Amino acid sequence: MHLRHQIVALAIVPLVVAILTITAFITWQSTRLAQSSIETFERNMLKAKETELLNLTNLALSAIRDVYEDAGADDQQAKDRVRSILTALDYGKDGYFFVYDYDGNNIVHPRQAFRAGHNWFDLVDPDGDQVIANLIGKAIEGGGLHQYKWEKPSSGEMADKLSFAAGLNKWRWMVGTGVYLDDVYAQTTAAKADMRQNIRRTFTIVAMIAVPAVLVVFATCIWITLHERRLADEKLRALTQRVIDTQEEERARLARELHDGISQSLVGVRYAIDLASRKTSSQADDAAAAIGRGADALNGAIKEVRRLSHELRPRVLDDLGLTPALKSLTENFAERTGIAVAIEAETPDRLKPEASTALYRIAQEALTNVERHSGATRVEIRLWSERGRMRMTIADNGKGFGGAGGGDQPMSRGLGLRNMKERIGHFGGIFLVRSSDTGTTLTAMLPKSAGQPAAPLQEAS
């Protein structure tokens, strides 16, 4: 009898160990995949918030641009008009614009009127962050994002807030706006709770299957052991595939929701501006006109979001190659902006797909910079091969980094230029920038390793 128990134990123990191992592996893998999906969701939500902030800030700057650019450094009337415009730019119960001077004195704060006229440079949040000082620092640096804790108007409670600050250097003003992140973290927390519940449910189901299986193995011994192991392997493969499929479906859904959410947010802001325009038109015609121009700018932003969503990956680049893709890009750019573009491609494309994508993205970013910052009237793009190494230059006749108006940012600090340099650096190439009062020239040089080997010649039959 003792020997029989030993034989049964030897038959059961491997199955028990296998079931525990599979359960632990399934739990670990499910946790990893679910955590990865949640982290991706949170990153995408935060990225959407950053994009929303940039669009809102551009909208506010567009609304006050005419007044600000025509005003002097001490034009009090212009300052009052700008203050009135920014106070009226309201978007939702927790959305507003605030203004401080570089010394920390509050100028505009629609939700907390008691701050006006007082100095808040040394204000710290519950985490010890010097909120106003850091926002002013971002504005002086040329604009940037900063996260801190601030009282939420709708609830009166402290919440995490992400703000973008931009500078009006002529007046030594910092203009900013922000969005609260508690909804993002609440959704993430709920997703984690669902993940834990699903894991517990999965563990319970596996346990409910495992216990009867052990009882059956107790009666049928080795044959059932092998049979159950085979079933467990099949279940593991099926569960893994289901997890992967679910993850891909979730990513696609999140992508759609982010796109629709951004567009809906911008449309909502546009309606809010229309309402503000109607309310202020009877009192200040100039303010109403400025807000109307802001609404037009927002319409352009909405169209830009939709255009970018369809042009994240141009099909012509995959179907026809780099040269046709660049020609299509320049034609659309010239038609949209009125800036003349000449393109010259001396050799056929012989690049790896990822290298072609890098050059296309560099051209795309360069044209965006020309449109936004250079004031150029003409752009020339040249693509050629030199001793098997692909070269591309993009030159404009704009004001450059050192031209009138001071340019925007030097290469060491410009995010767009840094992205271009990193794209070329990925292939071990070289990226050069030459800028003067008469224009800017970008040069991208790829090594031979970025090219595709020539197809072997086939002998005639």
GROMACS .gro file of C-alpha atoms in nm:
model
  461
    1MET     CA    1   0.000   0.000   0.000
    2HIS     CA    2   0.285   0.235   0.087
    3LEU     CA    3   0.448   0.171  -0.250
    4ARG     CA    4   0.118   0.244  -0.425
    5HIS     CA    5   0.094   0.580  -0.249
    6GLN     CA    6   0.444   0.665  -0.359
    7ILE     CA    7   0.360   0.579  -0.720
    8VAL     CA    8   0.043   0.792  -0.709
    9ALA     CA    9   0.238   1.077  -0.545
   10LEU     CA   10   0.503   1.058  -0.815
   11ALA     CA   11   0.226   1.081  -1.074
   12ILE     CA   12   0.049   1.373  -0.905
   13VAL     CA   13   0.344   1.590  -0.802
   14PRO     CA   14   0.467   1.669  -1.155
   15LEU     CA   15   0.116   1.768  -1.260
   16VAL     CA   16   0.068   1.987  -0.954
   17VAL     CA   17   0.404   2.152  -1.018
   18ALA     CA   18   0.316   2.199  -1.385
   19ILE     CA   19  -0.024   2.353  -1.302
   20LEU     CA   20   0.129   2.590  -1.046
   21THR     CA   21   0.401   2.689  -1.290
   22ILE     CA   22   0.156   2.750  -1.573
   23THR     CA   23  -0.073   2.949  -1.342
   24ALA     CA   24   0.216   3.163  -1.221
   25PHE     CA   25   0.338   3.215  -1.577
   26ILE     CA   26  -0.008   3.308  -1.702
   27THR     CA   27  -0.052   3.549  -1.411
   28TRP     CA   28   0.290   3.706  -1.469
   29GLN     CA   29   0.241   3.736  -1.843
   30SER     CA   30  -0.110   3.875  -1.807
   31THR     CA   31   0.015   4.127  -1.554
   32ARG     CA   32   0.298   4.236  -1.782
   33LEU     CA   33   0.079   4.272  -2.089
   34ALA     CA   34  -0.197   4.452  -1.902
   35GLN     CA   35   0.055   4.682  -1.731
   36SER     CA   36   0.214   4.759  -2.065
   37SER     CA   37  -0.125   4.847  -2.213
   38ILE     CA   38  -0.208   5.069  -1.917
   39GLU     CA   39   0.127   5.248  -1.937
   40THR     CA   40   0.081   5.300  -2.311
   41PHE     CA   41  -0.266   5.436  -2.247
   42GLU     CA   42  -0.135   5.676  -1.983
   43ARG     CA   43   0.150   5.797  -2.207
   44ASN     CA   44  -0.089   5.856  -2.495
   45MET     CA   45  -0.330   6.045  -2.272
   46LEU     CA   46  -0.051   6.267  -2.139
   47LYS     CA   47   0.074   6.324  -2.493
   48ALA     CA   48  -0.276   6.425  -2.595
   49LYS     CA   49  -0.287   6.668  -2.302
   50GLU     CA   50   0.046   6.820  -2.413
   51THR     CA   51  -0.081   6.861  -2.768
   52GLU     CA   52  -0.400   7.021  -2.637
   53LEU     CA   53  -0.195   7.268  -2.430
   54LEU     CA   54   0.021   7.366  -2.727
   55ASN     CA   55  -0.287   7.424  -2.942
   56LEU     CA   56  -0.456   7.631  -2.671
   57THR     CA   57  -0.145   7.842  -2.616
   58ASN     CA   58  -0.108   7.903  -2.990
   59LEU     CA   59  -0.473   8.003  -2.998
   60ALA     CA   60  -0.425   8.259  -2.719
   61LEU     CA   61  -0.108   8.400  -2.878
   62SER     CA   62  -0.289   8.430  -3.210
   63ALA     CA   63  -0.575   8.616  -3.042
   64ILE     CA   64  -0.342   8.883  -2.898
   65ARG     CA   65  -0.077   8.887  -3.171
   66ASP     CA   66  -0.197   9.198  -3.356
   67VAL     CA   67  -0.239   9.403  -3.039
   68TYR     CA   68   0.094   9.289  -2.895
   69GLU     CA   69   0.302   9.335  -3.209
   70ASP     CA   70   0.166   9.690  -3.269
   71ALA     CA   71   0.222   9.797  -2.908
   72GLY     CA   72   0.526   9.944  -2.741
   73ALA     CA   73   0.698   9.820  -2.429
   74ASP     CA   74   0.505  10.065  -2.207
   75ASP     CA   75   0.174  10.077  -2.396
   76GLN     CA   76  -0.069  10.048  -2.105
   77GLN     CA   77  -0.375  10.062  -2.330
   78ALA     CA   78  -0.252   9.764  -2.531
   79LYS     CA   79  -0.173   9.575  -2.212
   80ASP     CA   80  -0.527   9.637  -2.086
   81ARG     CA   81  -0.671   9.507  -2.414
   82VAL     CA   82  -0.456   9.192  -2.400
   83ARG     CA   83  -0.553   9.140  -2.037
   84SER     CA   84  -0.921   9.165  -2.133
   85ILE     CA   85  -0.881   8.920  -2.423
   86LEU     CA   86  -0.700   8.658  -2.213
   87THR     CA   87  -0.951   8.692  -1.929
   88ALA     CA   88  -1.236   8.619  -2.172
   89LEU     CA   89  -1.069   8.310  -2.324
   90ASP     CA   90  -1.256   8.052  -2.118
   91TYR     CA   91  -1.279   7.686  -2.215
   92GLY     CA   92  -1.475   7.476  -1.972
   93LYS     CA   93  -1.519   7.483  -1.596
   94ASP     CA   94  -1.148   7.424  -1.525
   95GLY     CA   95  -0.989   7.586  -1.833
   96TYR     CA   96  -0.849   7.938  -1.826
   97PHE     CA   97  -0.539   8.146  -1.911
   98PHE     CA   98  -0.320   8.314  -1.651
   99VAL     CA   99  -0.058   8.588  -1.680
  100TYR     CA  100   0.229   8.686  -1.448
  101ASP     CA  101   0.511   8.931  -1.506
  102TYR     CA  102   0.867   8.804  -1.480
  103ASP     CA  103   0.888   8.934  -1.120
  104GLY     CA  104   0.599   8.707  -1.014
  105ASN     CA  105   0.317   8.964  -0.997
  106ASN     CA  106  -0.019   8.828  -1.110
  107ILE     CA  107  -0.185   9.014  -1.399
  108VAL     CA  108  -0.464   8.777  -1.513
  109HIS     CA  109  -0.629   8.491  -1.324
  110PRO     CA  110  -1.002   8.451  -1.408
  111ARG     CA  111  -1.063   8.177  -1.149
  112GLN     CA  112  -0.879   8.330  -0.851
  113ALA     CA  113  -0.932   8.707  -0.859
  114PHE     CA  114  -0.761   8.752  -0.522
  115ARG     CA  115  -0.424   8.682  -0.685
  116ALA     CA  116  -0.438   8.992  -0.911
  117GLY     CA  117  -0.185   9.262  -0.823
  118HIS     CA  118   0.004   9.046  -0.572
  119ASN     CA  119   0.345   8.885  -0.601
  120TRP     CA  120   0.348   8.502  -0.603
  121PHE     CA  121   0.706   8.434  -0.712
  122ASP     CA  122   0.784   8.231  -0.396
  123LEU     CA  123   0.459   8.029  -0.404
  124VAL     CA  124   0.517   7.653  -0.354
  125ASP     CA  125   0.276   7.363  -0.399
  126PRO     CA  126   0.228   7.077  -0.145
  127ASP     CA  127   0.525   6.895  -0.300
  128GLY     CA  128   0.755   7.194  -0.250
  129ASP     CA  129   0.762   7.294  -0.617
  130GLN     CA  130   0.813   7.668  -0.681
  131VAL     CA  131   0.525   7.686  -0.925
  132ILE     CA  132   0.530   8.047  -1.045
  133ALA     CA  133   0.910   8.071  -1.047
  134ASN     CA  134   0.940   7.756  -1.259
  135LEU     CA  135   0.667   7.865  -1.502
  136ILE     CA  136   0.839   8.202  -1.546
  137GLY     CA  137   1.166   8.018  -1.606
  138LYS     CA  138   1.003   7.808  -1.881
  139ALA     CA  139   0.867   8.125  -2.045
  140ILE     CA  140   1.208   8.296  -2.035
  141GLU     CA  141   1.368   7.988  -2.193
  142GLY     CA  142   1.132   8.021  -2.491
  143GLY     CA  143   0.830   7.827  -2.367
  144GLY     CA  144   0.784   7.486  -2.211
  145LEU     CA  145   0.575   7.242  -2.007
  146HIS     CA  146   0.575   7.216  -1.628
  147GLN     CA  147   0.379   6.983  -1.396
  148TYR     CA  148   0.278   7.079  -1.043
  149LYS     CA  149  -0.015   7.071  -0.799
  150TRP     CA  150  -0.285   7.342  -0.808
  151GLU     CA  151  -0.635   7.392  -0.671
  152LYS     CA  152  -0.898   7.268  -0.917
  153PRO     CA  153  -1.172   7.533  -0.959
  154SER     CA  154  -1.459   7.287  -1.005
  155SER     CA  155  -1.386   7.087  -0.688
  156GLY     CA  156  -1.162   7.313  -0.477
  157GLU     CA  157  -0.922   7.022  -0.423
  158MET     CA  158  -0.552   7.001  -0.502
  159ALA     CA  159  -0.483   6.807  -0.822
  160ASP     CA  160  -0.191   6.743  -1.057
  161LYS     CA  161  -0.179   7.004  -1.332
  162LEU     CA  162   0.024   7.026  -1.652
  163SER     CA  163   0.080   7.380  -1.786
  164PHE     CA  164   0.252   7.537  -2.085
  165ALA     CA  165   0.412   7.878  -2.033
  166ALA     CA  166   0.512   8.119  -2.311
  167GLY     CA  167   0.681   8.456  -2.284
  168LEU     CA  168   0.586   8.803  -2.407
  169ASN     CA  169   0.940   8.931  -2.367
  170LYS     CA  170   0.866   9.289  -2.474
  171TRP     CA  171   0.636   9.329  -2.174
  172ARG     CA  172   0.819   9.075  -1.954
  173TRP     CA  173   0.497   8.873  -1.926
  174MET     CA  174   0.448   8.501  -1.886
  175VAL     CA  175   0.125   8.370  -2.048
  176GLY     CA  176   0.016   8.020  -1.958
  177THR     CA  177  -0.267   7.772  -1.942
  178GLY     CA  178  -0.300   7.421  -1.805
  179VAL     CA  179  -0.503   7.103  -1.787
  180TYR     CA  180  -0.566   6.889  -1.483
  181LEU     CA  181  -0.444   6.530  -1.490
  182ASP     CA  182  -0.666   6.374  -1.224
  183ASP     CA  183  -0.894   6.227  -1.491
  184VAL     CA  184  -0.595   6.054  -1.655
  185TYR     CA  185  -0.475   5.907  -1.326
  186ALA     CA  186  -0.831   5.807  -1.232
  187GLN     CA  187  -0.868   5.612  -1.555
  188THR     CA  188  -0.529   5.450  -1.502
  189THR     CA  189  -0.620   5.353  -1.146
  190ALA     CA  190  -0.950   5.203  -1.264
  191ALA     CA  191  -0.767   5.009  -1.535
  192LYS     CA  192  -0.523   4.869  -1.278
  193ALA     CA  193  -0.812   4.764  -1.055
  194ASP     CA  194  -0.975   4.587  -1.348
  195MET     CA  195  -0.644   4.419  -1.425
  196ARG     CA  196  -0.611   4.285  -1.071
  197GLN     CA  197  -0.970   4.163  -1.077
  198ASN     CA  198  -0.920   3.985  -1.408
  199ILE     CA  199  -0.603   3.821  -1.281
  200ARG     CA  200  -0.783   3.699  -0.969
  201ARG     CA  201  -1.066   3.566  -1.184
  202THR     CA  202  -0.818   3.389  -1.411
  203PHE     CA  203  -0.640   3.240  -1.112
  204THR     CA  204  -0.973   3.119  -0.969
  205ILE     CA  205  -1.074   2.962  -1.299
  206VAL     CA  206  -0.739   2.787  -1.332
  207ALA     CA  207  -0.768   2.662  -0.973
  208MET     CA  208  -1.120   2.532  -1.034
  209ILE     CA  209  -0.992   2.340  -1.334
  210ALA     CA  210  -0.676   2.219  -1.161
  211VAL     CA  211  -0.838   2.067  -0.852
  212PRO     CA  212  -1.074   1.834  -1.044
  213ALA     CA  213  -0.787   1.749  -1.274
  214VAL     CA  214  -0.574   1.639  -0.979
  215LEU     CA  215  -0.863   1.425  -0.850
  216VAL     CA  216  -0.900   1.264  -1.191
  217VAL     CA  217  -0.526   1.203  -1.211
  218PHE     CA  218  -0.544   1.042  -0.868
  219ALA     CA  219  -0.768   0.772  -1.022
  220THR     CA  220  -0.619   0.745  -1.370
  221CYS     CA  221  -0.253   0.804  -1.279
  222ILE     CA  222   0.009   0.854  -1.552
  223TRP     CA  223  -0.222   0.860  -1.853
  224ILE     CA  224  -0.428   1.149  -1.718
  225THR     CA  225  -0.109   1.329  -1.617
  226LEU     CA  226   0.021   1.333  -1.973
  227HIS     CA  227  -0.322   1.420  -2.108
  228GLU     CA  228  -0.366   1.717  -1.872
  229ARG     CA  229  -0.021   1.850  -1.951
  230ARG     CA  230  -0.106   1.846  -2.319
  231LEU     CA  231  -0.432   2.032  -2.253
  232ALA     CA  232  -0.254   2.284  -2.034
  233ASP     CA  233  -0.002   2.359  -2.308
  234GLU     CA  234  -0.283   2.414  -2.558
  235LYS     CA  235  -0.466   2.644  -2.317
  236LEU     CA  236  -0.150   2.844  -2.255
  237ARG     CA  237  -0.091   2.898  -2.626
  238ALA     CA  238  -0.457   2.997  -2.679
  239LEU     CA  239  -0.453   3.235  -2.383
  240THR     CA  240  -0.129   3.396  -2.497
  241GLN     CA  241  -0.272   3.454  -2.843
  242ARG     CA  242  -0.591   3.599  -2.697
  243VAL     CA  243  -0.390   3.838  -2.480
  244ILE     CA  244  -0.187   3.953  -2.782
  245ASP     CA  245  -0.501   4.000  -2.994
  246THR     CA  246  -0.669   4.193  -2.714
  247GLN     CA  247  -0.367   4.418  -2.675
  248GLU     CA  248  -0.362   4.504  -3.045
  249GLU     CA  249  -0.736   4.574  -3.046
  250GLU     CA  250  -0.697   4.799  -2.745
  251ARG     CA  251  -0.415   4.994  -2.907
  252ALA     CA  252  -0.626   5.050  -3.217
  253ARG     CA  253  -0.920   5.163  -3.008
  254LEU     CA  254  -0.702   5.402  -2.808
  255ALA     CA  255  -0.562   5.550  -3.127
  256ARG     CA  256  -0.914   5.617  -3.257
  257GLU     CA  257  -1.031   5.764  -2.930
  258LEU     CA  258  -0.729   5.992  -2.899
  259HIS     CA  259  -0.787   6.126  -3.248
  260ASP     CA  260  -1.159   6.178  -3.196
  261GLY     CA  261  -1.103   6.325  -2.852
  262ILE     CA  262  -0.855   6.585  -2.969
  263SER     CA  263  -1.078   6.691  -3.255
  264GLN     CA  264  -1.383   6.714  -3.029
  265SER     CA  265  -1.190   6.917  -2.774
  266LEU     CA  266  -1.081   7.166  -3.036
  267VAL     CA  267  -1.435   7.192  -3.174
  268GLY     CA  268  -1.561   7.255  -2.821
  269VAL     CA  269  -1.309   7.533  -2.771
  270ARG     CA  270  -1.413   7.683  -3.104
  271TYR     CA  271  -1.776   7.698  -2.986
  272ALA     CA  272  -1.664   7.858  -2.660
  273ILE     CA  273  -1.475   8.126  -2.851
  274ASP     CA  274  -1.776   8.191  -3.074
  275LEU     CA  275  -1.986   8.242  -2.762
  276ALA     CA  276  -1.727   8.473  -2.608
  277SER     CA  277  -1.713   8.668  -2.934
  278ARG     CA  278  -2.090   8.720  -2.932
  279LYS     CA  279  -2.084   8.829  -2.568
  280THR     CA  280  -1.803   9.080  -2.610
  281SER     CA  281  -1.889   9.218  -2.953
  282SER     CA  282  -2.137   9.468  -2.812
  283GLN     CA  283  -1.876   9.615  -2.576
  284ALA     CA  284  -1.540   9.597  -2.753
  285ASP     CA  285  -1.529   9.561  -3.130
  286ASP     CA  286  -1.153   9.508  -3.137
  287ALA     CA  287  -1.174   9.231  -2.882
  288ALA     CA  288  -1.450   9.062  -3.080
  289ALA     CA  289  -1.243   9.085  -3.397
  290ALA     CA  290  -0.941   8.940  -3.221
  291ILE     CA  291  -1.144   8.653  -3.084
  292GLY     CA  292  -1.289   8.599  -3.431
  293ARG     CA  293  -0.939   8.567  -3.568
  294GLY     CA  294  -0.864   8.324  -3.289
  295ALA     CA  295  -1.161   8.117  -3.401
  296ASP     CA  296  -1.023   8.118  -3.755
  297ALA     CA  297  -0.687   8.004  -3.623
  298LEU     CA  298  -0.856   7.727  -3.430
  299ASN     CA  299  -1.032   7.615  -3.747
  300GLY     CA  300  -0.691   7.587  -3.903
  301ALA     CA  301  -0.570   7.383  -3.606
  302ILE     CA  302  -0.862   7.144  -3.646
  303LYS     CA  303  -0.782   7.101  -4.013
  304GLU     CA  304  -0.416   7.049  -3.925
  305VAL     CA  305  -0.497   6.771  -3.678
  306ARG     CA  306  -0.709   6.597  -3.938
  307ARG     CA  307  -0.443   6.644  -4.204
  308LEU     CA  308  -0.170   6.508  -3.978
  309SER     CA  309  -0.383   6.207  -3.886
  310HIS     CA  310  -0.399   6.114  -4.257
  311GLU     CA  311  -0.037   6.195  -4.334
  312LEU     CA  312   0.148   6.023  -4.051
  313ARG     CA  313   0.265   5.769  -4.304
  314PRO     CA  314   0.233   5.875  -4.672
  315ARG     CA  315   0.160   5.573  -4.891
  316VAL     CA  316   0.351   5.721  -5.181
  317LEU     CA  317   0.672   5.676  -4.981
  318ASP     CA  318   0.617   5.301  -4.959
  319ASP     CA  319   0.467   5.257  -5.304
  320LEU     CA  320   0.686   5.480  -5.525
  321GLY     CA  321   0.989   5.574  -5.318
  322LEU     CA  322   1.154   5.880  -5.168
  323THR     CA  323   1.170   6.108  -5.473
  324PRO     CA  324   0.797   6.093  -5.562
  325ALA     CA  325   0.711   6.130  -5.193
  326LEU     CA  326   0.925   6.444  -5.166
  327LYS     CA  327   0.769   6.588  -5.482
  328SER     CA  328   0.421   6.524  -5.344
  329LEU     CA  329   0.520   6.682  -5.013
  330THR     CA  330   0.662   6.995  -5.177
  331GLU     CA  331   0.365   7.036  -5.411
  332ASN     CA  332   0.121   7.025  -5.121
  333PHE     CA  333   0.341   7.261  -4.920
  334ALA     CA  334   0.366   7.514  -5.204
  335GLU     CA  335  -0.006   7.500  -5.270
  336ARG     CA  336  -0.092   7.549  -4.903
  337THR     CA  337   0.160   7.821  -4.813
  338GLY     CA  338   0.233   7.999  -5.142
  339ILE     CA  339   0.607   7.947  -5.087
  340ALA     CA  340   0.785   7.839  -5.406
  341VAL     CA  341   0.969   7.506  -5.379
  342ALA     CA  342   1.219   7.368  -5.630
  343ILE     CA  343   1.328   7.004  -5.600
  344GLU     CA  344   1.610   6.830  -5.786
  345ALA     CA  345   1.675   6.456  -5.763
  346GLU     CA  346   1.977   6.348  -5.969
  347THR     CA  347   1.982   5.974  -5.897
  348PRO     CA  348   1.723   5.699  -5.844
  349ASP     CA  349   1.643   5.596  -5.488
  350ARG     CA  350   1.877   5.325  -5.357
  351LEU     CA  351   1.806   5.354  -4.986
  352LYS     CA  352   1.678   5.119  -4.723
  353PRO     CA  353   1.312   5.189  -4.636
  354GLU     CA  354   1.398   5.323  -4.291
  355ALA     CA  355   1.661   5.559  -4.438
  356SER     CA  356   1.411   5.691  -4.694
  357THR     CA  357   1.167   5.752  -4.411
  358ALA     CA  358   1.433   5.945  -4.217
  359LEU     CA  359   1.510   6.177  -4.511
  360TYR     CA  360   1.138   6.229  -4.576
  361ARG     CA  361   1.074   6.322  -4.212
  362ILE     CA  362   1.369   6.564  -4.217
  363ALA     CA  363   1.227   6.736  -4.526
  364GLN     CA  364   0.884   6.744  -4.365
  365GLU     CA  365   1.019   6.901  -4.045
  366ALA     CA  366   1.233   7.149  -4.238
  367LEU     CA  367   0.937   7.271  -4.445
  368THR     CA  368   0.735   7.310  -4.127
  369ASN     CA  369   1.011   7.529  -3.979
  370VAL     CA  370   1.026   7.735  -4.299
  371GLU     CA  371   0.652   7.796  -4.286
  372ARG     CA  372   0.642   7.886  -3.917
  373HIS     CA  373   0.965   8.073  -3.852
  374SER     CA  374   1.179   8.172  -4.150
  375GLY     CA  375   0.963   8.415  -4.348
  376ALA     CA  376   1.113   8.269  -4.666
  377THR     CA  377   0.965   8.300  -5.013
  378ARG     CA  378   1.159   8.017  -5.179
  379VAL     CA  379   1.293   7.675  -5.081
  380GLU     CA  380   1.531   7.453  -5.276
  381ILE     CA  381   1.567   7.078  -5.211
  382ARG     CA  382   1.839   6.871  -5.374
  383LEU     CA  383   1.881   6.493  -5.347
  384TRP     CA  384   2.182   6.318  -5.497
  385SER     CA  385   2.433   6.039  -5.444
  386GLU     CA  386   2.804   6.097  -5.400
  387ARG     CA  387   3.031   5.790  -5.414
  388GLY     CA  388   2.742   5.571  -5.305
  389ARG     CA  389   2.645   5.798  -5.016
  390MET     CA  390   2.307   5.970  -5.033
  391ARG     CA  391   2.301   6.347  -4.973
  392MET     CA  392   2.014   6.593  -4.927
  393THR     CA  393   2.022   6.970  -4.886
  394ILE     CA  394   1.732   7.201  -4.801
  395ALA     CA  395   1.794   7.574  -4.844
  396ASP     CA  396   1.564   7.874  -4.795
  397ASN     CA  397   1.601   8.250  -4.834
  398GLY     CA  398   1.450   8.337  -4.493
  399LYS     CA  399   1.588   8.537  -4.203
  400GLY     CA  400   1.784   8.247  -4.051
  401PHE     CA  401   1.875   8.206  -3.684
  402GLY     CA  402   2.068   8.529  -3.672
  403GLY     CA  403   1.845   8.743  -3.891
  404ALA     CA  404   1.616   9.028  -3.804
  405GLY     CA  405   1.387   8.931  -3.527
  406GLY     CA  406   1.650   8.721  -3.363
  407GLY     CA  407   1.553   8.387  -3.512
  408ASP     CA  408   1.398   8.124  -3.293
  409GLN     CA  409   1.649   7.900  -3.122
  410PRO     CA  410   2.005   7.784  -3.181
  411MET     CA  411   2.060   7.434  -3.301
  412SER     CA  412   2.161   7.309  -2.958
  413ARG     CA  413   1.818   7.394  -2.819
  414GLY     CA  414   1.579   7.359  -3.115
  415LEU     CA  415   1.371   7.045  -3.074
  416GLY     CA  416   1.303   7.009  -3.446
  417LEU     CA  417   1.671   7.034  -3.540
  418ARG     CA  418   1.764   6.794  -3.263
  419ASN     CA  419   1.512   6.541  -3.397
  420MET     CA  420   1.661   6.572  -3.747
  421LYS     CA  421   2.012   6.521  -3.613
  422GLU     CA  422   1.904   6.212  -3.418
  423ARG     CA  423   1.737   6.061  -3.726
  424ILE     CA  424   2.059   6.091  -3.925
  425GLY     CA  425   2.273   5.986  -3.627
  426HIS     CA  426   2.077   5.660  -3.607
  427PHE     CA  427   2.240   5.556  -3.936
  428GLY     CA  428   2.583   5.693  -3.846
  429GLY     CA  429   2.538   5.990  -4.079
  430ILE     CA  430   2.613   6.362  -4.049
  431PHE     CA  431   2.368   6.652  -4.016
  432LEU     CA  432   2.488   7.010  -4.073
  433VAL     CA  433   2.314   7.346  -4.033
  434ARG     CA  434   2.437   7.673  -4.184
  435SER     CA  435   2.232   7.985  -4.106
  436SER     CA  436   2.279   8.356  -4.181
  437ASP     CA  437   2.078   8.670  -4.242
  438THR     CA  438   2.012   8.557  -4.599
  439GLY     CA  439   1.881   8.209  -4.527
  440THR     CA  440   1.936   7.863  -4.379
  441THR     CA  441   2.078   7.548  -4.537
  442LEU     CA  442   2.036   7.198  -4.389
  443THR     CA  443   2.256   6.914  -4.513
  444ALA     CA  444   2.191   6.547  -4.438
  445MET     CA  445   2.460   6.292  -4.533
  446LEU     CA  446   2.400   5.918  -4.505
  447PRO     CA  447   2.672   5.651  -4.511
  448LYS     CA  448   2.692   5.367  -4.761
  449SER     CA  449   2.539   5.132  -4.505
  450ALA     CA  450   2.206   5.316  -4.542
  451GLY     CA  451   2.181   5.213  -4.908
  452GLN     CA  452   2.049   4.894  -5.056
  453PRO     CA  453   2.288   4.666  -5.242
  454ALA     CA  454   2.246   4.672  -5.618
  455ALA     CA  455   2.048   4.382  -5.760
  456PRO     CA  456   2.272   4.131  -5.943
  457LEU     CA  457   2.257   4.139  -6.322
  458GLN     CA  458   2.092   3.836  -6.478
  459GLU     CA  459   2.261   3.674  -6.773
  460ALA     CA  460   2.063   3.665  -7.094
  461SER     CA  461   1.940   3.319  -7.181
   0.00000   0.00000   0.00000
